[in-house]
C-alpha positions as a Markdown table, in Angstrom:
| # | Residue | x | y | z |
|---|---|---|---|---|
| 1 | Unk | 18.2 | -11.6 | 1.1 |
| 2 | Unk | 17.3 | -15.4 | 2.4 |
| 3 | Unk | 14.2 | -16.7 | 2.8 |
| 4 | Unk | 14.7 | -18.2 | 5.9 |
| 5 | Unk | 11.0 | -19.4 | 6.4 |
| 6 | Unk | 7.0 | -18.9 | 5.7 |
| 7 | Unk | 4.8 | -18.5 | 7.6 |
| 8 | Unk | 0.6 | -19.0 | 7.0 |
| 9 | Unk | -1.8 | -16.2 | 7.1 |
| 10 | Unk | -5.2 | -17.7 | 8.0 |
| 11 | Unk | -8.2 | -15.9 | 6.8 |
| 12 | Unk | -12.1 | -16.3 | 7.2 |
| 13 | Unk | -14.6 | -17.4 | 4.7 |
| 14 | Unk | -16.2 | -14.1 | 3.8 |
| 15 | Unk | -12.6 | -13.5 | 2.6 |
| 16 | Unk | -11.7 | -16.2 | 0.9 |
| 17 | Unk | -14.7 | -15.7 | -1.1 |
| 18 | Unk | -13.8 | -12.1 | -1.5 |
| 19 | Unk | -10.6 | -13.9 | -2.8 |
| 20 | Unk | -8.6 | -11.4 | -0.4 |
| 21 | Unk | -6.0 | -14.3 | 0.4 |
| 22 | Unk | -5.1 | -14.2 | -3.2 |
| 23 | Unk | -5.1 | -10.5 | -3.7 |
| 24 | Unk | -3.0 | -9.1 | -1.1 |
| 25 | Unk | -1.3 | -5.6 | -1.7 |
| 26 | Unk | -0.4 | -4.0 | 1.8 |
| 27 | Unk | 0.9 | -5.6 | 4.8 |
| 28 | Unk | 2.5 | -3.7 | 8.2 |
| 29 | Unk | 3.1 | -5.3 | 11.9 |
| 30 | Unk | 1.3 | -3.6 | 14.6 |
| 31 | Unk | 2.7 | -5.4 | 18.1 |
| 32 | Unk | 1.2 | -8.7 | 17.8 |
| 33 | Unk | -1.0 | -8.4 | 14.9 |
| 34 | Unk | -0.9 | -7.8 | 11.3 |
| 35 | Unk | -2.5 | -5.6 | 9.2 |
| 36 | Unk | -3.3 | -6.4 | 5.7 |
| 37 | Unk | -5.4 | -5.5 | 2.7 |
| 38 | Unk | -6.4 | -7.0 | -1.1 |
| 39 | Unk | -7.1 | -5.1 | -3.8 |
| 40 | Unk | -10.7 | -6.2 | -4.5 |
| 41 | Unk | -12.5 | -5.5 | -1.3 |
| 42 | Unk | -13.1 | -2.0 | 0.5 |
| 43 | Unk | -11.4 | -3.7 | 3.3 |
| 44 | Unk | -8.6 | -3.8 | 5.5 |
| 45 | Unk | -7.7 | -7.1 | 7.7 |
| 46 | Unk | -6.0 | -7.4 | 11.5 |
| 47 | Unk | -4.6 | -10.8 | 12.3 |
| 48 | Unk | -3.0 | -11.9 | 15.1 |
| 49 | Unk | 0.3 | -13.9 | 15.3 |
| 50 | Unk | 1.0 | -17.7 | 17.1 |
| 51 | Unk | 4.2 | -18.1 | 18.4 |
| 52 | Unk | 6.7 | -21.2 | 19.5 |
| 53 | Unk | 8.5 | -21.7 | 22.0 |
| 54 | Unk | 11.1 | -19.4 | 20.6 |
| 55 | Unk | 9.1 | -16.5 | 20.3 |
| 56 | Unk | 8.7 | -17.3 | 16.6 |
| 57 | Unk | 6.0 | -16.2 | 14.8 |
| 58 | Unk | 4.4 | -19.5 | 13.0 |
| 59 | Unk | 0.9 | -17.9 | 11.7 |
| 60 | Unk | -1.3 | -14.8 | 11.8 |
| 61 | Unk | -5.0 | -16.1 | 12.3 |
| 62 | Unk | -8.2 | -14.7 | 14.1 |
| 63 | Unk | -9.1 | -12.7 | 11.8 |
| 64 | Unk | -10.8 | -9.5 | 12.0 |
| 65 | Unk | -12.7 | -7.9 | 9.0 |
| 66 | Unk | -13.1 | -4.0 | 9.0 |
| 67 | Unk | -15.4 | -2.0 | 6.6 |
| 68 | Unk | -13.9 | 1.3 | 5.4 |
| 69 | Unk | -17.3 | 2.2 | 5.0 |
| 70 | Unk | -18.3 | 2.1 | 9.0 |
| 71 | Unk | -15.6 | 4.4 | 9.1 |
| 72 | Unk | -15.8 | 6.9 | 7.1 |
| 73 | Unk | -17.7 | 8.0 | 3.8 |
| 74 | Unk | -16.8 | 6.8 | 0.4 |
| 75 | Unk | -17.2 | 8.3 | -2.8 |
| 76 | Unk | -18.7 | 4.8 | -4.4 |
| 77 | Unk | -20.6 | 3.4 | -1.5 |
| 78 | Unk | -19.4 | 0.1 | 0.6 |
| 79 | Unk | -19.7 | -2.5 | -2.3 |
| 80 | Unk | -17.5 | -0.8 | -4.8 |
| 81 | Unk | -13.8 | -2.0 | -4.3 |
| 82 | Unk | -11.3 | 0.7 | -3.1 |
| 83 | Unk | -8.0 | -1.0 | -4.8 |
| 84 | Unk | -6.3 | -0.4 | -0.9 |
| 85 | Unk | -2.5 | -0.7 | -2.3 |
| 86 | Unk | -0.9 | 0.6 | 1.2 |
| 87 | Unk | -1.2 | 0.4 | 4.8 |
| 88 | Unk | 0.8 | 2.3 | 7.7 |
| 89 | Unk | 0.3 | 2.3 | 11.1 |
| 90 | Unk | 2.1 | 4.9 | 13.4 |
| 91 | Unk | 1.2 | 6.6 | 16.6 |
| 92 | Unk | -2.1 | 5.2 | 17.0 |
| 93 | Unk | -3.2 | 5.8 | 13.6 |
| 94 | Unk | -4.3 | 3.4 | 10.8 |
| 95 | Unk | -3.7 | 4.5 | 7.4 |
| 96 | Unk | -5.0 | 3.1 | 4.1 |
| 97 | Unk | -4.6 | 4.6 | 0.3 |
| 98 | Unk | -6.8 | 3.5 | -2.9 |
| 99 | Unk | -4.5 | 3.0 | -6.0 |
| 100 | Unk | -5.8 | 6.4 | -7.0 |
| 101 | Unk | -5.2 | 4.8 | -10.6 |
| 102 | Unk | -7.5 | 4.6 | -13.6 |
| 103 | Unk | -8.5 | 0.9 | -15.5 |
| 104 | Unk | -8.2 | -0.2 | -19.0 |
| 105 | Unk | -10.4 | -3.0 | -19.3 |
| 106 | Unk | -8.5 | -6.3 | -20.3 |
| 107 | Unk | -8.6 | -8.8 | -23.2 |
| 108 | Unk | -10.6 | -12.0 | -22.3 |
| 109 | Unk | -9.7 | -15.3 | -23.9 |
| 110 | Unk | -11.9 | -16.3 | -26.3 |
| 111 | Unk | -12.9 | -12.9 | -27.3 |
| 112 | Unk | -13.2 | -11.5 | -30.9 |
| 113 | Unk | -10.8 | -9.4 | -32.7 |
| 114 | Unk | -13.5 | -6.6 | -32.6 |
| 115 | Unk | -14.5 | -7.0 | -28.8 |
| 116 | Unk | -11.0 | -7.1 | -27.9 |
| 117 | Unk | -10.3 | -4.0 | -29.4 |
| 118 | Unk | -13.3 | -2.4 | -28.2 |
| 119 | Unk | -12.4 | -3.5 | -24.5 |
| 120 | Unk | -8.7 | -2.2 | -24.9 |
| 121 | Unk | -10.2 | 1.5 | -25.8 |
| 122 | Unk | -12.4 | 1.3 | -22.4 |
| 123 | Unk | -10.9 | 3.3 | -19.5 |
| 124 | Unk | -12.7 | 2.6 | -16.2 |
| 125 | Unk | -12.6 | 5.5 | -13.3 |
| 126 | Unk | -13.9 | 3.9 | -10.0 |
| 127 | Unk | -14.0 | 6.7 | -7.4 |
| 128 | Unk | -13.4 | 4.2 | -4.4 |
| 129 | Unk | -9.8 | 3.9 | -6.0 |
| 130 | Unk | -9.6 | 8.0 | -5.0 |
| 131 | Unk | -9.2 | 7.7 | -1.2 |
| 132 | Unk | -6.6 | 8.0 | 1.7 |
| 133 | Unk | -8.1 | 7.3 | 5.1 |
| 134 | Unk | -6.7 | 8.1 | 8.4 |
| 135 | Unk | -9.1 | 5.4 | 11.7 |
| 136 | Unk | -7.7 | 6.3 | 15.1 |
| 137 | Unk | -6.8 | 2.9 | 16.9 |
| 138 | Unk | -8.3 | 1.8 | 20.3 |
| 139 | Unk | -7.1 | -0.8 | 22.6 |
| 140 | Unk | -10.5 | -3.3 | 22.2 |
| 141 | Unk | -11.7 | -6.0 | 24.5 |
| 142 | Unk | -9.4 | -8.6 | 23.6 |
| 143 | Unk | -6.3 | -6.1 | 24.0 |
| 144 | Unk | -5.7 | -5.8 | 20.4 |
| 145 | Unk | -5.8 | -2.6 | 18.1 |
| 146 | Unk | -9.1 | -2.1 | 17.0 |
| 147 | Unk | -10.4 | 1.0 | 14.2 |
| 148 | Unk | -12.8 | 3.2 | 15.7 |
| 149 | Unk | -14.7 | 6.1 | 14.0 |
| 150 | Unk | -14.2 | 8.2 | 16.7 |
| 151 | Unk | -11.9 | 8.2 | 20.0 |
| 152 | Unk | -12.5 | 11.2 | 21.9 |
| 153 | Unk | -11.3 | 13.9 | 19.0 |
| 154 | Unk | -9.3 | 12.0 | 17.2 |
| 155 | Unk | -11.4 | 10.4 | 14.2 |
| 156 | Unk | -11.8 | 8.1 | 10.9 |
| 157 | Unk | -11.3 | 10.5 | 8.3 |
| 158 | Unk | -10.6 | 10.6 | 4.6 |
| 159 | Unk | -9.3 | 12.7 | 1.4 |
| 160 | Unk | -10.9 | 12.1 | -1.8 |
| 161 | Unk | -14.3 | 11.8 | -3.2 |
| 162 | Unk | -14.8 | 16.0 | -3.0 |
| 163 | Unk | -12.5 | 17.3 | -5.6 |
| 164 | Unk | -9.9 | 17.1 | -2.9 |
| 165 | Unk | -7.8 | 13.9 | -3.3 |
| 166 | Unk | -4.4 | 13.4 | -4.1 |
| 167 | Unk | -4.3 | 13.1 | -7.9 |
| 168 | Unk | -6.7 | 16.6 | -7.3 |
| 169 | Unk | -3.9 | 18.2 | -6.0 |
| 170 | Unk | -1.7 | 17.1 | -8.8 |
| 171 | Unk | -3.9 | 18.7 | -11.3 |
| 172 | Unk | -1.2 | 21.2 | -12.0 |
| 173 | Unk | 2.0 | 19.4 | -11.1 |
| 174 | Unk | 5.0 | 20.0 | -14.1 |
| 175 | Unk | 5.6 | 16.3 | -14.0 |
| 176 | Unk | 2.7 | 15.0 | -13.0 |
| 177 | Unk | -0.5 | 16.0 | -13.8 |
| 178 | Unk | 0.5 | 14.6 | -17.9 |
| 179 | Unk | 0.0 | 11.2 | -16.3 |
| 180 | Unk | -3.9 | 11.5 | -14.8 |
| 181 | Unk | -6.1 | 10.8 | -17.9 |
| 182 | Unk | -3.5 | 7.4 | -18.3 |
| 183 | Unk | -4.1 | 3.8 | -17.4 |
| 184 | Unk | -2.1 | 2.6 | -13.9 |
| 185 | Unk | -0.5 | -0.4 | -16.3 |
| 186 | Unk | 0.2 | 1.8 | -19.1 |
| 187 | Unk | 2.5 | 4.0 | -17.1 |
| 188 | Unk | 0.1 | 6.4 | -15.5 |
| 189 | Unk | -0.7 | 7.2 | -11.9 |
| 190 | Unk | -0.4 | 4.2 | -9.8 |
| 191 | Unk | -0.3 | 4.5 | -6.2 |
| 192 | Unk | 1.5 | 1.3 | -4.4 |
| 193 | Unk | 2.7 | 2.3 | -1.3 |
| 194 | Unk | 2.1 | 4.5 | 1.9 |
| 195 | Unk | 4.4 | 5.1 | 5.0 |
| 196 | Unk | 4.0 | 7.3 | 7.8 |
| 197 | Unk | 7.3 | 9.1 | 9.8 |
| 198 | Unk | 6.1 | 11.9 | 12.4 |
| 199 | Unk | 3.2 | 14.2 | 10.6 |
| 200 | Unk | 4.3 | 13.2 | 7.4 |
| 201 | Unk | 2.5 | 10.8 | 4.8 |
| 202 | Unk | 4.8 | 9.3 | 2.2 |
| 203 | Unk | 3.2 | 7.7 | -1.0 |
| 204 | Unk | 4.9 | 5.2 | -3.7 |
| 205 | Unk | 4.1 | 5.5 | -6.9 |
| 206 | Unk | 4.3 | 2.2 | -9.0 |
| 207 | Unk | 3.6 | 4.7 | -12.1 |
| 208 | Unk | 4.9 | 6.5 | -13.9 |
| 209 | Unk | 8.5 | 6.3 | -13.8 |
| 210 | Unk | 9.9 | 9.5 | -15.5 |
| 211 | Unk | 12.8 | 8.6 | -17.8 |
| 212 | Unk | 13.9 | 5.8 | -14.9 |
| 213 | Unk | 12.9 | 8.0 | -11.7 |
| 214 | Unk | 10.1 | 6.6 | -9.9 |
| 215 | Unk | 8.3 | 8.9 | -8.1 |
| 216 | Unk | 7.6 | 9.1 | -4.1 |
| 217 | Unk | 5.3 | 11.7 | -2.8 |
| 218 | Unk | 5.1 | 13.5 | 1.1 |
| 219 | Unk | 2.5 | 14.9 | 2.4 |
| 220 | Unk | 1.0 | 16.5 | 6.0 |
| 221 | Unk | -2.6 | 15.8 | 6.6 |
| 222 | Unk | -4.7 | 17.4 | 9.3 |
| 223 | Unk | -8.3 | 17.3 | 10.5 |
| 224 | Unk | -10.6 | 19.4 | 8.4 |
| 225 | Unk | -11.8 | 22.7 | 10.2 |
| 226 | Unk | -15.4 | 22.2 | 9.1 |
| 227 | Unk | -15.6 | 18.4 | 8.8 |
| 228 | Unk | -14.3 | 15.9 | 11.8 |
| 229 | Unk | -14.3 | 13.2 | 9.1 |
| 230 | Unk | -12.8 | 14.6 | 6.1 |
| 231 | Unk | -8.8 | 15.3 | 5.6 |
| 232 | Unk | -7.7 | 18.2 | 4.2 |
| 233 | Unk | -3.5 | 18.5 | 2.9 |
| 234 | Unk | -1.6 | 21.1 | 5.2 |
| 235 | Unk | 1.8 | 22.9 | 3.5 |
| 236 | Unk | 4.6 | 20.8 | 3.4 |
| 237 | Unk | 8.2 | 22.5 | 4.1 |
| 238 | Unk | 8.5 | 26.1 | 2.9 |
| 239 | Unk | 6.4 | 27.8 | 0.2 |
| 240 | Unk | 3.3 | 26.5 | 1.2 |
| 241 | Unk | 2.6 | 23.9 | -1.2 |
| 242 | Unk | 0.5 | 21.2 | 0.1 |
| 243 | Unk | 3.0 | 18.3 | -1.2 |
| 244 | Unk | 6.3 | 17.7 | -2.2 |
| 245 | Unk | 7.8 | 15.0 | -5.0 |
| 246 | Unk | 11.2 | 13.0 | -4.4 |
| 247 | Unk | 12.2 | 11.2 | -7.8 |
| 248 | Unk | 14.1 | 8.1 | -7.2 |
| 249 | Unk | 16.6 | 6.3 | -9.4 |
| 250 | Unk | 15.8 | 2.8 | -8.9 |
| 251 | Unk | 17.2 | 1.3 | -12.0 |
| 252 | Unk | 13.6 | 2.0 | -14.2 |
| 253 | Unk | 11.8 | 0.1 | -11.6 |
| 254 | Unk | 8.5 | 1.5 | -9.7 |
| 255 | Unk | 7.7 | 1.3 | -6.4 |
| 256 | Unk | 5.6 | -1.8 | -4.9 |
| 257 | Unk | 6.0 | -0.6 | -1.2 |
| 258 | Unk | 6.8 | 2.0 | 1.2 |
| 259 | Unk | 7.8 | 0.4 | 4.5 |
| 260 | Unk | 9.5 | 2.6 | 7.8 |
| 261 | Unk | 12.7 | 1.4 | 9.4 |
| 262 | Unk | 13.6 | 3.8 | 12.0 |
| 263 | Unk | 14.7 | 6.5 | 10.3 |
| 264 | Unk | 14.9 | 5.2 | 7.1 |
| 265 | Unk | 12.6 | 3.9 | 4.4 |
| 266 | Unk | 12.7 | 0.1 | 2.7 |
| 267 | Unk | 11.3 | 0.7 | -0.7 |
| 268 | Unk | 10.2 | -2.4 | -2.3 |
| 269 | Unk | 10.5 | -1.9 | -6.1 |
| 270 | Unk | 9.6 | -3.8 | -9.0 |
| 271 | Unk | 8.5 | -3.6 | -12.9 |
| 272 | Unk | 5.7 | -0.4 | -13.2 |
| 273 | Unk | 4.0 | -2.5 | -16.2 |
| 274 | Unk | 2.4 | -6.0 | -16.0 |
| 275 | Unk | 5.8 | -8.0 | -15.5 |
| 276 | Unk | 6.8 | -10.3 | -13.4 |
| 277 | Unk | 10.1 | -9.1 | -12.2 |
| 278 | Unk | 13.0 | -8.1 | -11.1 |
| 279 | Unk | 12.0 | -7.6 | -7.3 |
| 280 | Unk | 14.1 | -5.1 | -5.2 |
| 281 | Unk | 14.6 | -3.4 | -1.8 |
| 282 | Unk | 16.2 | -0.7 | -1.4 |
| 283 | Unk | 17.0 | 2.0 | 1.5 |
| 284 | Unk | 16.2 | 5.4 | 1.8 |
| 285 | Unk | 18.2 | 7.0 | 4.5 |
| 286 | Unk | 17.2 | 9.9 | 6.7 |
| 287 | Unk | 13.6 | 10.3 | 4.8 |
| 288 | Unk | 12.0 | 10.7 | 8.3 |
| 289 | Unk | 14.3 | 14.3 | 8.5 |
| 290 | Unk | 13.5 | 15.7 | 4.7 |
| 291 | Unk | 13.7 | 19.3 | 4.8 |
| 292 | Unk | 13.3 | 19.5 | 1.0 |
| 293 | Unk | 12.3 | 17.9 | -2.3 |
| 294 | Unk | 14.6 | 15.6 | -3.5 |
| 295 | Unk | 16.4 | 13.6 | -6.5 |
| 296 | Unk | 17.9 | 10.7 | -5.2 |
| 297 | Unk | 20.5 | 8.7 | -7.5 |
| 298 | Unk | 20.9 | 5.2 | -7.2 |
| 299 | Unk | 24.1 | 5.6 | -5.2 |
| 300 | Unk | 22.1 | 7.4 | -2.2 |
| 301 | Unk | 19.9 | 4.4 | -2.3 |
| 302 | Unk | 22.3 | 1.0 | -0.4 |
| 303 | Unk | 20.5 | -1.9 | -1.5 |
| 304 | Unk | 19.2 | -4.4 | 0.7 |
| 305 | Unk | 18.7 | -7.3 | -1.3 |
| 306 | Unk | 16.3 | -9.4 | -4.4 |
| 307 | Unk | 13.5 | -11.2 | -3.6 |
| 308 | Unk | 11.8 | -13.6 | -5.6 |
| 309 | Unk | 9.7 | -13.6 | -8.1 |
| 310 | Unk | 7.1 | -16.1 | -10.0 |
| 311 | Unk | 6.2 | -16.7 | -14.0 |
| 312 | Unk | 2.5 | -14.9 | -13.9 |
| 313 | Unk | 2.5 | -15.8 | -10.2 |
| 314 | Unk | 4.5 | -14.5 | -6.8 |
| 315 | Unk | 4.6 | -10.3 | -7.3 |
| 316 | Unk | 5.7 | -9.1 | -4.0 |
| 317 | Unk | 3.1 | -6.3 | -3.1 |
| 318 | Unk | 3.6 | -5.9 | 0.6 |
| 319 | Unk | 6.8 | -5.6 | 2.9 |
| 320 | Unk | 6.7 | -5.4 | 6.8 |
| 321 | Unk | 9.7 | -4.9 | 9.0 |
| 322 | Unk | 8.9 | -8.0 | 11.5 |
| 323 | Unk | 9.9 | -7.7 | 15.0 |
| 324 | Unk | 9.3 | -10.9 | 17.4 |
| 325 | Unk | 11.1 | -9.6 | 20.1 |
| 326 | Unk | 13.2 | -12.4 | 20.7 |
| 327 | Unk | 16.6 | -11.4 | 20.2 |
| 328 | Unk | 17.1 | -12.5 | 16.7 |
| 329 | Unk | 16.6 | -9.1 | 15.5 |
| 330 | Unk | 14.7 | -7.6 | 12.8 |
| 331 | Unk | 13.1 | -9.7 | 9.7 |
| 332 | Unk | 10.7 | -8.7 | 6.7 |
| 333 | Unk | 7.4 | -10.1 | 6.3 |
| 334 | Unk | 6.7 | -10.0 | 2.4 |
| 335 | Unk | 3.0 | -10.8 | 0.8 |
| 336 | Unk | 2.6 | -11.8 | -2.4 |
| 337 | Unk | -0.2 | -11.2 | -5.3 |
| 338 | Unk | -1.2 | -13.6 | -7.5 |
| 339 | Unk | 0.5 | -16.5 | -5.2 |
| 340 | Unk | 1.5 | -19.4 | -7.1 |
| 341 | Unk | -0.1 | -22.5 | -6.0 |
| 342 | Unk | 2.6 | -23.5 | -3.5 |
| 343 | Unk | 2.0 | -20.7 | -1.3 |
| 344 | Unk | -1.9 | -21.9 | -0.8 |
| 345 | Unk | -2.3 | -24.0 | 2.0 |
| 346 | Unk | -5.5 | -26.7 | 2.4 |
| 347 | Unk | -6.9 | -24.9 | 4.7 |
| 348 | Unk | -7.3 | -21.6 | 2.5 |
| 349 | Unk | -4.3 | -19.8 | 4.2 |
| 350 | Unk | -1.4 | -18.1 | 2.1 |
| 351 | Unk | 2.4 | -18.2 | 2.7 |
| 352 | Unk | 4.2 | -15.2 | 3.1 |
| 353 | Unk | 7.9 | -15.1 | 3.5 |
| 354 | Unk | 10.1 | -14.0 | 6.4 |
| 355 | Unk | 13.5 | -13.0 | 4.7 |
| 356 | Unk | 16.5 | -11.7 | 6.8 |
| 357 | Unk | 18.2 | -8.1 | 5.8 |
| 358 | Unk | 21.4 | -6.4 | 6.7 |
| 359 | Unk | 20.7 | -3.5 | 8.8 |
């Protein structure tokens, strides 16, 4: 895979104080904007691309801040941070999933042998972290995709925060459910991805990775009978369990996105503990047409290509297949985490790279 150029993402001062720009964890195309989120915010970003004469997208600016909270109800309330690790946007739907993942607090430097220790035995729940959310989109004012809590009877909706999220229905799961009371970075649950192909939900797990399998969920999600604004998880294939597992061989790497291409799937994958690299995508053929859990060996997965990968800095969170609709066909959009100083611009924009990829 070749960089072939960057491209700025221009946000607004509420978010650059949010440090948002420096957070980034989900990306996906929409027409003419972009959607993305950062991990330290219970928000989820639209920007909107400026083109060349080519048809070239240059930079995403105008942007356009949107509350989870005036959309739905969160466990934690609007100022406790959600961790969004995925967006997916299909058939005028916006999706958005919480890392679902636990926290163990870190070392600080400076600290004390004894307040070191004490820190590394604290494990943090945050309930925001516990959510998938569904916001119908509406064509607004401007023309552009806007969230809406409600359009006509499709509405904002979530799962989580009622003894009814995902790691909830996992309570039980043979391979699973050992992984709940762990850390995200010390191989427990870590959500990092979400895609959406027909009626089905697919989420990436960063963590764990079973013995070098990482671990992709599927899910069907429907309006609740009872509540307009609450999800509940439908049965998935036969049997009527209300999700499925895939197990992936990706070399002992875990997932950093989920992103649709056509039929397919691009997973982005990368190190499940707090590494830097290596950075992969890969291709998962046909996962729009699953008929039944699957274990997928390395060889069923054609890689598409490395990207890079920075010292502490430059972990790719967030891949988007990026059309321009000028004839030069198909590109991913890749934001990074943690950018390394070269990727911040004067202005408080962040470069994200537009790679090429064999089809």
């Amino acid at each position: 895979m070749i960089v072939e150029r960057r491209v700025e993402l221009r946000f607004g001062m509420e978010s650059r104080q949010a440090e948002t720009h420096t957070n980034l964890s989900a990306v996906r195309q929409d027409g003419r904007c972009l959607w993305v989120a950062g991990d330290e915010t219970a928000t989820v970003e639209r920007l909107t691309a400026r083109t060349d004469a080519a048809g070239r997208v240059t930079a995403y600016d105008d942007e356009r801040s949107v509350a989870l909270a005036d959309l739905v109800e969160l466990p934690a309330g609007r100022d406790e941070e959600a961790d969004i690790e995925g967006l997916a946007s299909s058939d005028g739907w916006l999706w958005a999933i919480g890392s679902h993942s636990l926290k163990r607090k870190k070392v600080k430097p400076g600290q004390s042998d004894a307040k070191a220790r004490r820190r590394l035995a604290s494990v943090v729940r945050e309930e925001n972290r516990f959510i998938l959310v569904r916001m119908p989109l509406v064509t607004g004012e401007d023309g552009l995709p806007e969230p809406v809590r409600a359009d006509g009877d499709r509405t904002a909706a979530v799962l989580g925060g009622r003894g009814d999220s995902l790691t909830d229905l996992l309570a039980y799961d043979p391979h699973l459910a050992p992984f709940l009371p762990i850390p995200s970075k010390d191989n427990g649950i870590d959500v990092e991805g979400v895609a959406a192909q027909g009626d089905r939900i697919f989420v990436g797990l960063r963590g764990p990775v079973l013995r070098g399998w990482a671990v992709v969920i599927e899910l069907r999600l429907g309006t609740h009978p009872r509540d307009p604004h609450r999800l509940e998880a439908l049965p998935v294939g036969d049997g009527g369990r209300r999700y499925r597992t895939h197990f992936l061989d990706l070399g002992g790497l875990g997932i950093r996105d989920l992103c649709p291409d056509g039929d397919d799937l691009l997973v982005l994958t990368g190190p499940t503990m707090d590494l830097d690299g290596p950075v992969r995508v890969v291709r998962w053929p046909g996962s729009a047409h699953l008929e039944a859990p699957g274990v997928v060996p390395a060889g069923e997965l054609p890689p598409v290509g490395e990207l890079p990968y920075g010292d502490g800095d430059d972990h790719a969170e967030g891949i988007a297949v990026l059309d321009e609709g000028n004839g030069a066909g198909p590109r991913l959009l890749v934001v990074y985490d943690s950018p390394a100083e070269s990727r911040q611009t004067d202005g408080g924009g962040i470069l994200a790279d537009v790679v090429s990829f064999d089809k």
